[in-house]
């Protein structure tokens, strides 16, 4: 049965050309273009919007003295020193960005097979968390829980005989998360894809009296080639070499599996869940939001950002417009918030109007 709004309306004088059946539909009584005619009416009927409050800004911090280092595969994104990081995060807060995600660039001598540095209370990530907390206390701080910045082999977990060890890795992740909590992190974000880590992390945090620390689970995280520029930025590409993460990150072919991953993380106590990457996985985002009605974040990853920037630099695409169009696509698909390297730039543009 057709829906009421699709029921044909008697067409007045303008009938079908002789010899053809009357046109279906409601034209000319219904003209969709009326609601697109001026800016004010388009604004009035817009179903989705992007605000600075929808954005999370991922930032790269390095331990050196140089305030800013360019990242060639991510034009406009820089690795920041601790001092510059605090300044920039203050600016982000002023522009209304509610949270940042901190990613440390760990020098090779501090990396090891067993990633001890991940649990060092004074490691770069924890120093960055403390510095932001004391200088910009009103901004939320998110930090990855995963070993890849700290392992000499570039994997997110511990490795033995070329295999990633699940349960042994989770023990280290717990110590890493507790050190971050101690430093003042607001949200720990396990991005490692080990089985069972959300539940064990929750237990470890609660056991340490840190029921206040939230868990944002990278629940549906795919083994994606779109992470390339990120691995340049944090220097894990060389460590990983020809290796890949397909024994723990998801196969891009699957969506039912994403729902199972999310169901487990929700049951284990995740406060928020994430789909990653973003634009190539909008169908996953849509299904996840529909199915769980959880606070759902999406990560516009480094490769997505790099593609838009590269095309814009060549004059092939309008960089600003394609970026905004990508962000609204995430909202349409059900994202509550979006991690994007362009968060500050977008917040600035939105403020300027
Ligand atoms: C680490 C991590 C990665 C990203 C976020 N956390 C890379 C990876 O899993 O290899 C990718 C982010 C991006 O590409 O922007 N576990």
mmCIF file with all atom_site columns, N, CA and C in Angstrom, residues 164-229:
data_model
loop_
_atom_site.group_PDB
_atom_site.id
_atom_site.type_symbol
_atom_site.label_atom_id
_atom_site.label_alt_id
_atom_site.label_comp_id
_atom_site.label_asym_id
_atom_site.label_entity_id
_atom_site.label_seq_id
_atom_site.pdbx_PDB_ins_code
_atom_site.Cartn_x
_atom_site.Cartn_y
_atom_site.Cartn_z
_atom_site.occupancy
_atom_site.B_iso_or_equiv
_atom_site.pdbx_formal_charge
_atom_site.auth_seq_id
_atom_site.auth_comp_id
_atom_site.auth_asym_id
_atom_site.auth_atom_id
_atom_site.pdbx_PDB_model_num
ATOM 1   N N  . UNK A 1 164 ? 49.879 -12.090 17.784 1.00 0.00 ? 164 UNK A N  1
ATOM 2   C CA . UNK A 1 164 ? 49.511 -11.075 18.772 1.00 0.00 ? 164 UNK A CA 1
ATOM 3   C C  . UNK A 1 164 ? 48.814 -11.764 19.945 1.00 0.00 ? 164 UNK A C  1
ATOM 4   N N  . UNK A 1 165 ? 49.320 -11.500 21.129 1.00 0.00 ? 165 UNK A N  1
ATOM 5   C CA . UNK A 1 165 ? 48.812 -12.175 22.332 1.00 0.00 ? 165 UNK A CA 1
ATOM 6   C C  . UNK A 1 165 ? 47.672 -11.368 22.928 1.00 0.00 ? 165 UNK A C  1
ATOM 7   N N  . UNK A 1 166 ? 46.513 -11.969 23.005 1.00 0.00 ? 166 UNK A N  1
ATOM 8   C CA . UNK A 1 166 ? 45.325 -11.228 23.449 1.00 0.00 ? 166 UNK A CA 1
ATOM 9   C C  . UNK A 1 166 ? 45.361 -10.893 24.948 1.00 0.00 ? 166 UNK A C  1
ATOM 10  N N  . UNK A 1 167 ? 45.361 -11.926 25.766 1.00 0.00 ? 167 UNK A N  1
ATOM 11  C CA . UNK A 1 167 ? 45.145 -11.698 27.195 1.00 0.00 ? 167 UNK A CA 1
ATOM 12  C C  . UNK A 1 167 ? 46.344 -11.025 27.866 1.00 0.00 ? 167 UNK A C  1
ATOM 13  N N  . UNK A 1 168 ? 47.546 -11.371 27.399 1.00 0.00 ? 168 UNK A N  1
ATOM 14  C CA . UNK A 1 168 ? 48.749 -10.726 27.931 1.00 0.00 ? 168 UNK A CA 1
ATOM 15  C C  . UNK A 1 168 ? 48.739 -9.239  27.582 1.00 0.00 ? 168 UNK A C  1
ATOM 16  N N  . UNK A 1 169 ? 48.251 -8.935  26.393 1.00 0.00 ? 169 UNK A N  1
ATOM 17  C CA . UNK A 1 169 ? 48.170 -7.530  25.984 1.00 0.00 ? 169 UNK A CA 1
ATOM 18  C C  . UNK A 1 169 ? 47.227 -6.762  26.903 1.00 0.00 ? 169 UNK A C  1
ATOM 19  N N  . UNK A 1 170 ? 46.085 -7.378  27.211 1.00 0.00 ? 170 UNK A N  1
ATOM 20  C CA . UNK A 1 170 ? 45.101 -6.671  28.037 1.00 0.00 ? 170 UNK A CA 1
ATOM 21  C C  . UNK A 1 170 ? 45.679 -6.286  29.404 1.00 0.00 ? 170 UNK A C  1
ATOM 22  N N  . UNK A 1 171 ? 46.541 -7.148  29.942 1.00 0.00 ? 171 UNK A N  1
ATOM 23  C CA . UNK A 1 171 ? 47.164 -6.793  31.228 1.00 0.00 ? 171 UNK A CA 1
ATOM 24  C C  . UNK A 1 171 ? 47.958 -5.495  31.119 1.00 0.00 ? 171 UNK A C  1
ATOM 25  N N  . UNK A 1 172 ? 48.687 -5.367  30.008 1.00 0.00 ? 172 UNK A N  1
ATOM 26  C CA . UNK A 1 172 ? 49.480 -4.142  29.827 1.00 0.00 ? 172 UNK A CA 1
ATOM 27  C C  . UNK A 1 172 ? 48.550 -2.956  29.582 1.00 0.00 ? 172 UNK A C  1
ATOM 28  N N  . UNK A 1 173 ? 47.485 -3.188  28.818 1.00 0.00 ? 173 UNK A N  1
ATOM 29  C CA . UNK A 1 173 ? 46.536 -2.102  28.539 1.00 0.00 ? 173 UNK A CA 1
ATOM 30  C C  . UNK A 1 173 ? 45.939 -1.558  29.845 1.00 0.00 ? 173 UNK A C  1
ATOM 31  N N  . UNK A 1 174 ? 45.685 -2.449  30.784 1.00 0.00 ? 174 UNK A N  1
ATOM 32  C CA . UNK A 1 174 ? 45.121 -2.009  32.068 1.00 0.00 ? 174 UNK A CA 1
ATOM 33  C C  . UNK A 1 174 ? 46.094 -1.091  32.788 1.00 0.00 ? 174 UNK A C  1
ATOM 34  N N  . UNK A 1 175 ? 47.368 -1.495  32.780 1.00 0.00 ? 175 UNK A N  1
ATOM 35  C CA . UNK A 1 175 ? 48.354 -0.632  33.460 1.00 0.00 ? 175 UNK A CA 1
ATOM 36  C C  . UNK A 1 175 ? 48.496 0.700   32.728 1.00 0.00 ? 175 UNK A C  1
ATOM 37  N N  . UNK A 1 176 ? 48.438 0.644   31.388 1.00 0.00 ? 176 UNK A N  1
ATOM 38  C CA . UNK A 1 176 ? 48.511 1.876   30.594 1.00 0.00 ? 176 UNK A CA 1
ATOM 39  C C  . UNK A 1 176 ? 47.337 2.799   30.942 1.00 0.00 ? 176 UNK A C  1
ATOM 40  N N  . UNK A 1 177 ? 46.129 2.223   30.992 1.00 0.00 ? 177 UNK A N  1
ATOM 41  C CA . UNK A 1 177 ? 44.930 3.021   31.262 1.00 0.00 ? 177 UNK A CA 1
ATOM 42  C C  . UNK A 1 177 ? 44.962 3.613   32.673 1.00 0.00 ? 177 UNK A C  1
ATOM 43  N N  . UNK A 1 178 ? 45.449 2.822   33.629 1.00 0.00 ? 178 UNK A N  1
ATOM 44  C CA . UNK A 1 178 ? 45.506 3.332   35.009 1.00 0.00 ? 178 UNK A CA 1
ATOM 45  C C  . UNK A 1 178 ? 46.490 4.497   35.121 1.00 0.00 ? 178 UNK A C  1
ATOM 46  N N  . UNK A 1 179 ? 47.594 4.414   34.383 1.00 0.00 ? 179 UNK A N  1
ATOM 47  C CA . UNK A 1 179 ? 48.552 5.523   34.391 1.00 0.00 ? 179 UNK A CA 1
ATOM 48  C C  . UNK A 1 179 ? 47.926 6.769   33.770 1.00 0.00 ? 179 UNK A C  1
ATOM 49  N N  . UNK A 1 180 ? 47.138 6.560   32.722 1.00 0.00 ? 180 UNK A N  1
ATOM 50  C CA . UNK A 1 180 ? 46.460 7.707   32.089 1.00 0.00 ? 180 UNK A CA 1
ATOM 51  C C  . UNK A 1 180 ? 45.432 8.309   33.045 1.00 0.00 ? 180 UNK A C  1
ATOM 52  N N  . UNK A 1 181 ? 44.719 7.422   33.747 1.00 0.00 ? 181 UNK A N  1
ATOM 53  C CA . UNK A 1 181 ? 43.711 7.903   34.699 1.00 0.00 ? 181 UNK A CA 1
ATOM 54  C C  . UNK A 1 181 ? 44.390 8.729   35.789 1.00 0.00 ? 181 UNK A C  1
ATOM 55  N N  . UNK A 1 182 ? 45.515 8.240   36.242 1.00 0.00 ? 182 UNK A N  1
ATOM 56  C CA . UNK A 1 182 ? 46.288 8.939   37.265 1.00 0.00 ? 182 UNK A CA 1
ATOM 57  C C  . UNK A 1 182 ? 46.712 10.333  36.773 1.00 0.00 ? 182 UNK A C  1
ATOM 58  N N  . UNK A 1 183 ? 47.027 10.411  35.486 1.00 0.00 ? 183 UNK A N  1
ATOM 59  C CA . UNK A 1 183 ? 47.459 11.688  34.903 1.00 0.00 ? 183 UNK A CA 1
ATOM 60  C C  . UNK A 1 183 ? 46.283 12.630  34.683 1.00 0.00 ? 183 UNK A C  1
ATOM 61  N N  . UNK A 1 184 ? 45.059 12.097  34.737 1.00 0.00 ? 184 UNK A N  1
ATOM 62  C CA . UNK A 1 184 ? 43.890 12.979  34.605 1.00 0.00 ? 184 UNK A CA 1
ATOM 63  C C  . UNK A 1 184 ? 43.088 12.800  33.342 1.00 0.00 ? 184 UNK A C  1
ATOM 64  N N  . UNK A 1 185 ? 43.254 11.701  32.643 1.00 0.00 ? 185 UNK A N  1
ATOM 65  C CA . UNK A 1 185 ? 42.485 11.496  31.415 1.00 0.00 ? 185 UNK A CA 1
ATOM 66  C C  . UNK A 1 185 ? 40.989 11.387  31.759 1.00 0.00 ? 185 UNK A C  1
ATOM 67  N N  . UNK A 1 186 ? 40.137 11.883  30.883 1.00 0.00 ? 186 UNK A N  1
ATOM 68  C CA . UNK A 1 186 ? 38.690 11.817  31.116 1.00 0.00 ? 186 UNK A CA 1
ATOM 69  C C  . UNK A 1 186 ? 38.076 10.581  30.469 1.00 0.00 ? 186 UNK A C  1
ATOM 70  N N  . UNK A 1 187 ? 38.605 10.233  29.316 1.00 0.00 ? 187 UNK A N  1
ATOM 71  C CA . UNK A 1 187 ? 38.060 9.098   28.558 1.00 0.00 ? 187 UNK A CA 1
ATOM 72  C C  . UNK A 1 187 ? 39.224 8.251   28.067 1.00 0.00 ? 187 UNK A C  1
ATOM 73  N N  . UNK A 1 188 ? 39.226 6.972   28.407 1.00 0.00 ? 188 UNK A N  1
ATOM 74  C CA . UNK A 1 188 ? 40.212 6.080   27.793 1.00 0.00 ? 188 UNK A CA 1
ATOM 75  C C  . UNK A 1 188 ? 39.557 5.427   26.575 1.00 0.00 ? 188 UNK A C  1
ATOM 76  N N  . UNK A 1 189 ? 40.338 5.335   25.518 1.00 0.00 ? 189 UNK A N  1
ATOM 77  C CA . UNK A 1 189 ? 39.791 4.863   24.252 1.00 0.00 ? 189 UNK A CA 1
ATOM 78  C C  . UNK A 1 189 ? 40.583 3.664   23.747 1.00 0.00 ? 189 UNK A C  1
ATOM 79  N N  . UNK A 1 190 ? 40.188 2.454   24.159 1.00 0.00 ? 190 UNK A N  1
ATOM 80  C CA . UNK A 1 190 ? 40.894 1.272   23.668 1.00 0.00 ? 190 UNK A CA 1
ATOM 81  C C  . UNK A 1 190 ? 40.729 1.130   22.156 1.00 0.00 ? 190 UNK A C  1
ATOM 82  N N  . UNK A 1 191 ? 41.863 1.185   21.458 1.00 0.00 ? 191 UNK A N  1
ATOM 83  C CA . UNK A 1 191 ? 41.831 1.145   19.988 1.00 0.00 ? 191 UNK A CA 1
ATOM 84  C C  . UNK A 1 191 ? 42.554 -0.097  19.481 1.00 0.00 ? 191 UNK A C  1
ATOM 85  N N  . UNK A 1 192 ? 42.767 -1.043  20.377 1.00 0.00 ? 192 UNK A N  1
ATOM 86  C CA . UNK A 1 192 ? 43.643 -2.180  20.095 1.00 0.00 ? 192 UNK A CA 1
ATOM 87  C C  . UNK A 1 192 ? 42.932 -3.378  19.484 1.00 0.00 ? 192 UNK A C  1
ATOM 88  N N  . UNK A 1 193 ? 41.599 -3.475  19.707 1.00 0.00 ? 193 UNK A N  1
ATOM 89  C CA . UNK A 1 193 ? 40.782 -4.573  19.178 1.00 0.00 ? 193 UNK A CA 1
ATOM 90  C C  . UNK A 1 193 ? 41.104 -5.947  19.776 1.00 0.00 ? 193 UNK A C  1
ATOM 91  N N  . UNK A 1 194 ? 41.680 -5.976  20.974 1.00 0.00 ? 194 UNK A N  1
ATOM 92  C CA . UNK A 1 194 ? 41.810 -7.286  21.650 1.00 0.00 ? 194 UNK A CA 1
ATOM 93  C C  . UNK A 1 194 ? 40.424 -7.691  22.160 1.00 0.00 ? 194 UNK A C  1
ATOM 94  N N  . UNK A 1 195 ? 40.167 -8.989  22.201 1.00 0.00 ? 195 UNK A N  1
ATOM 95  C CA . UNK A 1 195 ? 38.874 -9.464  22.708 1.00 0.00 ? 195 UNK A CA 1
ATOM 96  C C  . UNK A 1 195 ? 38.799 -9.308  24.219 1.00 0.00 ? 195 UNK A C  1
ATOM 97  N N  . UNK A 1 196 ? 37.723 -8.739  24.682 1.00 0.00 ? 196 UNK A N  1
ATOM 98  C CA . UNK A 1 196 ? 37.460 -8.686  26.119 1.00 0.00 ? 196 UNK A CA 1
ATOM 99  C C  . UNK A 1 196 ? 38.064 -7.513  26.851 1.00 0.00 ? 196 UNK A C  1
ATOM 100 N N  . UNK A 1 197 ? 38.719 -6.615  26.103 1.00 0.00 ? 197 UNK A N  1
ATOM 101 C CA . UNK A 1 197 ? 39.479 -5.585  26.827 1.00 0.00 ? 197 UNK A CA 1
ATOM 102 C C  . UNK A 1 197 ? 38.592 -4.568  27.502 1.00 0.00 ? 197 UNK A C  1
ATOM 103 N N  . UNK A 1 198 ? 37.410 -4.297  26.975 1.00 0.00 ? 198 UNK A N  1
ATOM 104 C CA . UNK A 1 198 ? 36.580 -3.265  27.601 1.00 0.00 ? 198 UNK A CA 1
ATOM 105 C C  . UNK A 1 198 ? 36.160 -3.696  29.005 1.00 0.00 ? 198 UNK A C  1
ATOM 106 N N  . UNK A 1 199 ? 35.726 -4.934  29.145 1.00 0.00 ? 199 UNK A N  1
ATOM 107 C CA . UNK A 1 199 ? 35.300 -5.428  30.457 1.00 0.00 ? 199 UNK A CA 1
ATOM 108 C C  . UNK A 1 199 ? 36.437 -5.445  31.468 1.00 0.00 ? 199 UNK A C  1
ATOM 109 N N  . UNK A 1 200 ? 37.602 -5.901  31.017 1.00 0.00 ? 200 UNK A N  1
ATOM 110 C CA . UNK A 1 200 ? 38.734 -5.980  31.944 1.00 0.00 ? 200 UNK A CA 1
ATOM 111 C C  . UNK A 1 200 ? 39.212 -4.575  32.323 1.00 0.00 ? 200 UNK A C  1
ATOM 112 N N  . UNK A 1 201 ? 39.193 -3.660  31.358 1.00 0.00 ? 201 UNK A N  1
ATOM 113 C CA . UNK A 1 201 ? 39.576 -2.274  31.651 1.00 0.00 ? 201 UNK A CA 1
ATOM 114 C C  . UNK A 1 201 ? 38.614 -1.651  32.664 1.00 0.00 ? 201 UNK A C  1
ATOM 115 N N  . UNK A 1 202 ? 37.320 -1.904  32.472 1.00 0.00 ? 202 UNK A N  1
ATOM 116 C CA . UNK A 1 202 ? 36.312 -1.350  33.386 1.00 0.00 ? 202 UNK A CA 1
ATOM 117 C C  . UNK A 1 202 ? 36.568 -1.833  34.808 1.00 0.00 ? 202 UNK A C  1
ATOM 118 N N  . UNK A 1 203 ? 36.850 -3.137  34.882 1.00 0.00 ? 203 UNK A N  1
ATOM 119 C CA . UNK A 1 203 ? 37.114 -3.735  36.192 1.00 0.00 ? 203 UNK A CA 1
ATOM 120 C C  . UNK A 1 203 ? 38.365 -3.128  36.833 1.00 0.00 ? 203 UNK A C  1
ATOM 121 N N  . UNK A 1 204 ? 39.400 -2.945  36.018 1.00 0.00 ? 204 UNK A N  1
ATOM 122 C CA . UNK A 1 204 ? 40.651 -2.402  36.554 1.00 0.00 ? 204 UNK A CA 1
ATOM 123 C C  . UNK A 1 204 ? 40.450 -0.964  37.032 1.00 0.00 ? 204 UNK A C  1
ATOM 124 N N  . UNK A 1 205 ? 39.722 -0.163  36.235 1.00 0.00 ? 205 UNK A N  1
ATOM 125 C CA . UNK A 1 205 ? 39.490 1.231   36.623 1.00 0.00 ? 205 UNK A CA 1
ATOM 126 C C  . UNK A 1 205 ? 38.655 1.286   37.904 1.00 0.00 ? 205 UNK A C  1
ATOM 127 N N  . UNK A 1 206 ? 37.596 0.489   37.931 1.00 0.00 ? 206 UNK A N  1
ATOM 128 C CA . UNK A 1 206 ? 36.730 0.489   39.118 1.00 0.00 ? 206 UNK A CA 1
ATOM 129 C C  . UNK A 1 206 ? 37.497 0.011   40.353 1.00 0.00 ? 206 UNK A C  1
ATOM 130 N N  . UNK A 1 207 ? 38.336 -1.005  40.134 1.00 0.00 ? 207 UNK A N  1
ATOM 131 C CA . UNK A 1 207 ? 39.136 -1.538  41.242 1.00 0.00 ? 207 UNK A CA 1
ATOM 132 C C  . UNK A 1 207 ? 40.075 -0.501  41.815 1.00 0.00 ? 207 UNK A C  1
ATOM 133 N N  . UNK A 1 208 ? 40.471 0.454   40.984 1.00 0.00 ? 208 UNK A N  1
ATOM 134 C CA . UNK A 1 208 ? 41.379 1.509   41.444 1.00 0.00 ? 208 UNK A CA 1
ATOM 135 C C  . UNK A 1 208 ? 40.597 2.737   41.904 1.00 0.00 ? 208 UNK A C  1
ATOM 136 N N  . UNK A 1 209 ? 39.285 2.570   42.036 1.00 0.00 ? 209 UNK A N  1
ATOM 137 C CA . UNK A 1 209 ? 38.462 3.699   42.494 1.00 0.00 ? 209 UNK A CA 1
ATOM 138 C C  . UNK A 1 209 ? 38.229 4.737   41.412 1.00 0.00 ? 209 UNK A C  1
ATOM 139 N N  . UNK A 1 210 ? 38.397 4.333   40.154 1.00 0.00 ? 210 UNK A N  1
ATOM 140 C CA . UNK A 1 210 ? 38.228 5.295   39.071 1.00 0.00 ? 210 UNK A CA 1
ATOM 141 C C  . UNK A 1 210 ? 36.988 4.996   38.228 1.00 0.00 ? 210 UNK A C  1
ATOM 142 N N  . UNK A 1 211 ? 35.857 4.911   38.941 1.00 0.00 ? 211 UNK A N  1
ATOM 143 C CA . UNK A 1 211 ? 34.573 4.714   38.251 1.00 0.00 ? 211 UNK A CA 1
ATOM 144 C C  . UNK A 1 211 ? 34.250 5.917   37.378 1.00 0.00 ? 211 UNK A C  1
ATOM 145 N N  . UNK A 1 212 ? 34.906 7.043   37.657 1.00 0.00 ? 212 UNK A N  1
ATOM 146 C CA . UNK A 1 212 ? 34.607 8.282   36.918 1.00 0.00 ? 212 UNK A CA 1
ATOM 147 C C  . UNK A 1 212 ? 35.182 8.282   35.503 1.00 0.00 ? 212 UNK A C  1
ATOM 148 N N  . UNK A 1 213 ? 36.183 7.471   35.245 1.00 0.00 ? 213 UNK A N  1
ATOM 149 C CA . UNK A 1 213 ? 36.829 7.496   33.923 1.00 0.00 ? 213 UNK A CA 1
ATOM 150 C C  . UNK A 1 213 ? 35.962 6.732   32.920 1.00 0.00 ? 213 UNK A C  1
ATOM 151 N N  . UNK A 1 214 ? 35.650 7.409   31.814 1.00 0.00 ? 214 UNK A N  1
ATOM 152 C CA . UNK A 1 214 ? 34.784 6.792   30.804 1.00 0.00 ? 214 UNK A CA 1
ATOM 153 C C  . UNK A 1 214 ? 35.585 5.938   29.820 1.00 0.00 ? 214 UNK A C  1
ATOM 154 N N  . UNK A 1 215 ? 34.876 4.992   29.201 1.00 0.00 ? 215 UNK A N  1
ATOM 155 C CA . UNK A 1 215 ? 35.507 4.176   28.153 1.00 0.00 ? 215 UNK A CA 1
ATOM 156 C C  . UNK A 1 215 ? 34.809 4.437   26.828 1.00 0.00 ? 215 UNK A C  1
ATOM 157 N N  . UNK A 1 216 ? 35.591 4.970   25.896 1.00 0.00 ? 216 UNK A N  1
ATOM 158 C CA . UNK A 1 216 ? 35.134 5.102   24.505 1.00 0.00 ? 216 UNK A CA 1
ATOM 159 C C  . UNK A 1 216 ? 35.791 3.966   23.745 1.00 0.00 ? 216 UNK A C  1
ATOM 160 N N  . UNK A 1 217 ? 34.986 2.991   23.347 1.00 0.00 ? 217 UNK A N  1
ATOM 161 C CA . UNK A 1 217 ? 35.581 1.847   22.681 1.00 0.00 ? 217 UNK A CA 1
ATOM 162 C C  . UNK A 1 217 ? 35.651 2.067   21.172 1.00 0.00 ? 217 UNK A C  1
ATOM 163 N N  . UNK A 1 218 ? 36.859 1.854   20.620 1.00 0.00 ? 218 UNK A N  1
ATOM 164 C CA . UNK A 1 218 ? 36.956 1.747   19.169 1.00 0.00 ? 218 UNK A CA 1
ATOM 165 C C  . UNK A 1 218 ? 36.352 0.367   18.883 1.00 0.00 ? 218 UNK A C  1
ATOM 166 N N  . UNK A 1 219 ? 35.021 0.329   18.767 1.00 0.00 ? 219 UNK A N  1
ATOM 167 C CA . UNK A 1 219 ? 34.328 -0.962  18.747 1.00 0.00 ? 219 UNK A CA 1
ATOM 168 C C  . UNK A 1 219 ? 34.407 -1.615  17.373 1.00 0.00 ? 219 UNK A C  1
ATOM 169 N N  . UNK A 1 220 ? 34.051 -0.834  16.352 1.00 0.00 ? 220 UNK A N  1
ATOM 170 C CA . UNK A 1 220 ? 34.120 -1.341  14.978 1.00 0.00 ? 220 UNK A CA 1
ATOM 171 C C  . UNK A 1 220 ? 35.285 -0.649  14.295 1.00 0.00 ? 220 UNK A C  1
ATOM 172 N N  . UNK A 1 221 ? 36.454 -1.226  14.485 1.00 0.00 ? 221 UNK A N  1
ATOM 173 C CA . UNK A 1 221 ? 37.663 -0.645  13.891 1.00 0.00 ? 221 UNK A CA 1
ATOM 174 C C  . UNK A 1 221 ? 38.184 -1.604  12.832 1.00 0.00 ? 221 UNK A C  1
ATOM 175 N N  . UNK A 1 222 ? 38.276 -1.089  11.632 1.00 0.00 ? 222 UNK A N  1
ATOM 176 C CA . UNK A 1 222 ? 38.632 -1.927  10.482 1.00 0.00 ? 222 UNK A CA 1
ATOM 177 C C  . UNK A 1 222 ? 40.131 -1.899  10.206 1.00 0.00 ? 222 UNK A C  1
ATOM 178 N N  . UNK A 1 223 ? 40.622 -2.972  9.620  1.00 0.00 ? 223 UNK A N  1
ATOM 179 C CA . UNK A 1 223 ? 42.012 -3.045  9.159  1.00 0.00 ? 223 UNK A CA 1
ATOM 180 C C  . UNK A 1 223 ? 42.068 -2.254  7.855  1.00 0.00 ? 223 UNK A C  1
ATOM 181 N N  . UNK A 1 224 ? 42.310 -0.956  7.983  1.00 0.00 ? 224 UNK A N  1
ATOM 182 C CA . UNK A 1 224 ? 42.126 -0.049  6.851  1.00 0.00 ? 224 UNK A CA 1
ATOM 183 C C  . UNK A 1 224 ? 43.440 0.521   6.345  1.00 0.00 ? 224 UNK A C  1
ATOM 184 N N  . UNK A 1 225 ? 43.517 0.678   5.040  1.00 0.00 ? 225 UNK A N  1
ATOM 185 C CA . UNK A 1 225 ? 44.677 1.339   4.440  1.00 0.00 ? 225 UNK A CA 1
ATOM 186 C C  . UNK A 1 225 ? 44.583 2.863   4.589  1.00 0.00 ? 225 UNK A C  1
ATOM 187 N N  . UNK A 1 226 ? 43.438 3.340   5.058  1.00 0.00 ? 226 UNK A N  1
ATOM 188 C CA . UNK A 1 226 ? 43.275 4.784   5.257  1.00 0.00 ? 226 UNK A CA 1
ATOM 189 C C  . UNK A 1 226 ? 44.003 5.310   6.498  1.00 0.00 ? 226 UNK A C  1
ATOM 190 N N  . UNK A 1 227 ? 44.664 4.425   7.258  1.00 0.00 ? 227 UNK A N  1
ATOM 191 C CA . UNK A 1 227 ? 45.430 4.906   8.413  1.00 0.00 ? 227 UNK A CA 1
ATOM 192 C C  . UNK A 1 227 ? 46.866 5.288   8.046  1.00 0.00 ? 227 UNK A C  1
ATOM 193 N N  . UNK A 1 228 ? 47.217 5.161   6.784  1.00 0.00 ? 228 UNK A N  1
ATOM 194 C CA . UNK A 1 228 ? 48.612 5.397   6.376  1.00 0.00 ? 228 UNK A CA 1
ATOM 195 C C  . UNK A 1 228 ? 49.229 6.681   6.899  1.00 0.00 ? 228 UNK A C  1
ATOM 196 N N  . UNK A 1 229 ? 48.616 7.839   6.635  1.00 0.00 ? 229 UNK A N  1
ATOM 197 C CA . UNK A 1 229 ? 49.243 9.093   7.083  1.00 0.00 ? 229 UNK A CA 1
ATOM 198 C C  . UNK A 1 229 ? 49.396 9.193   8.603  1.00 0.00 ? 229 UNK A C  1
#
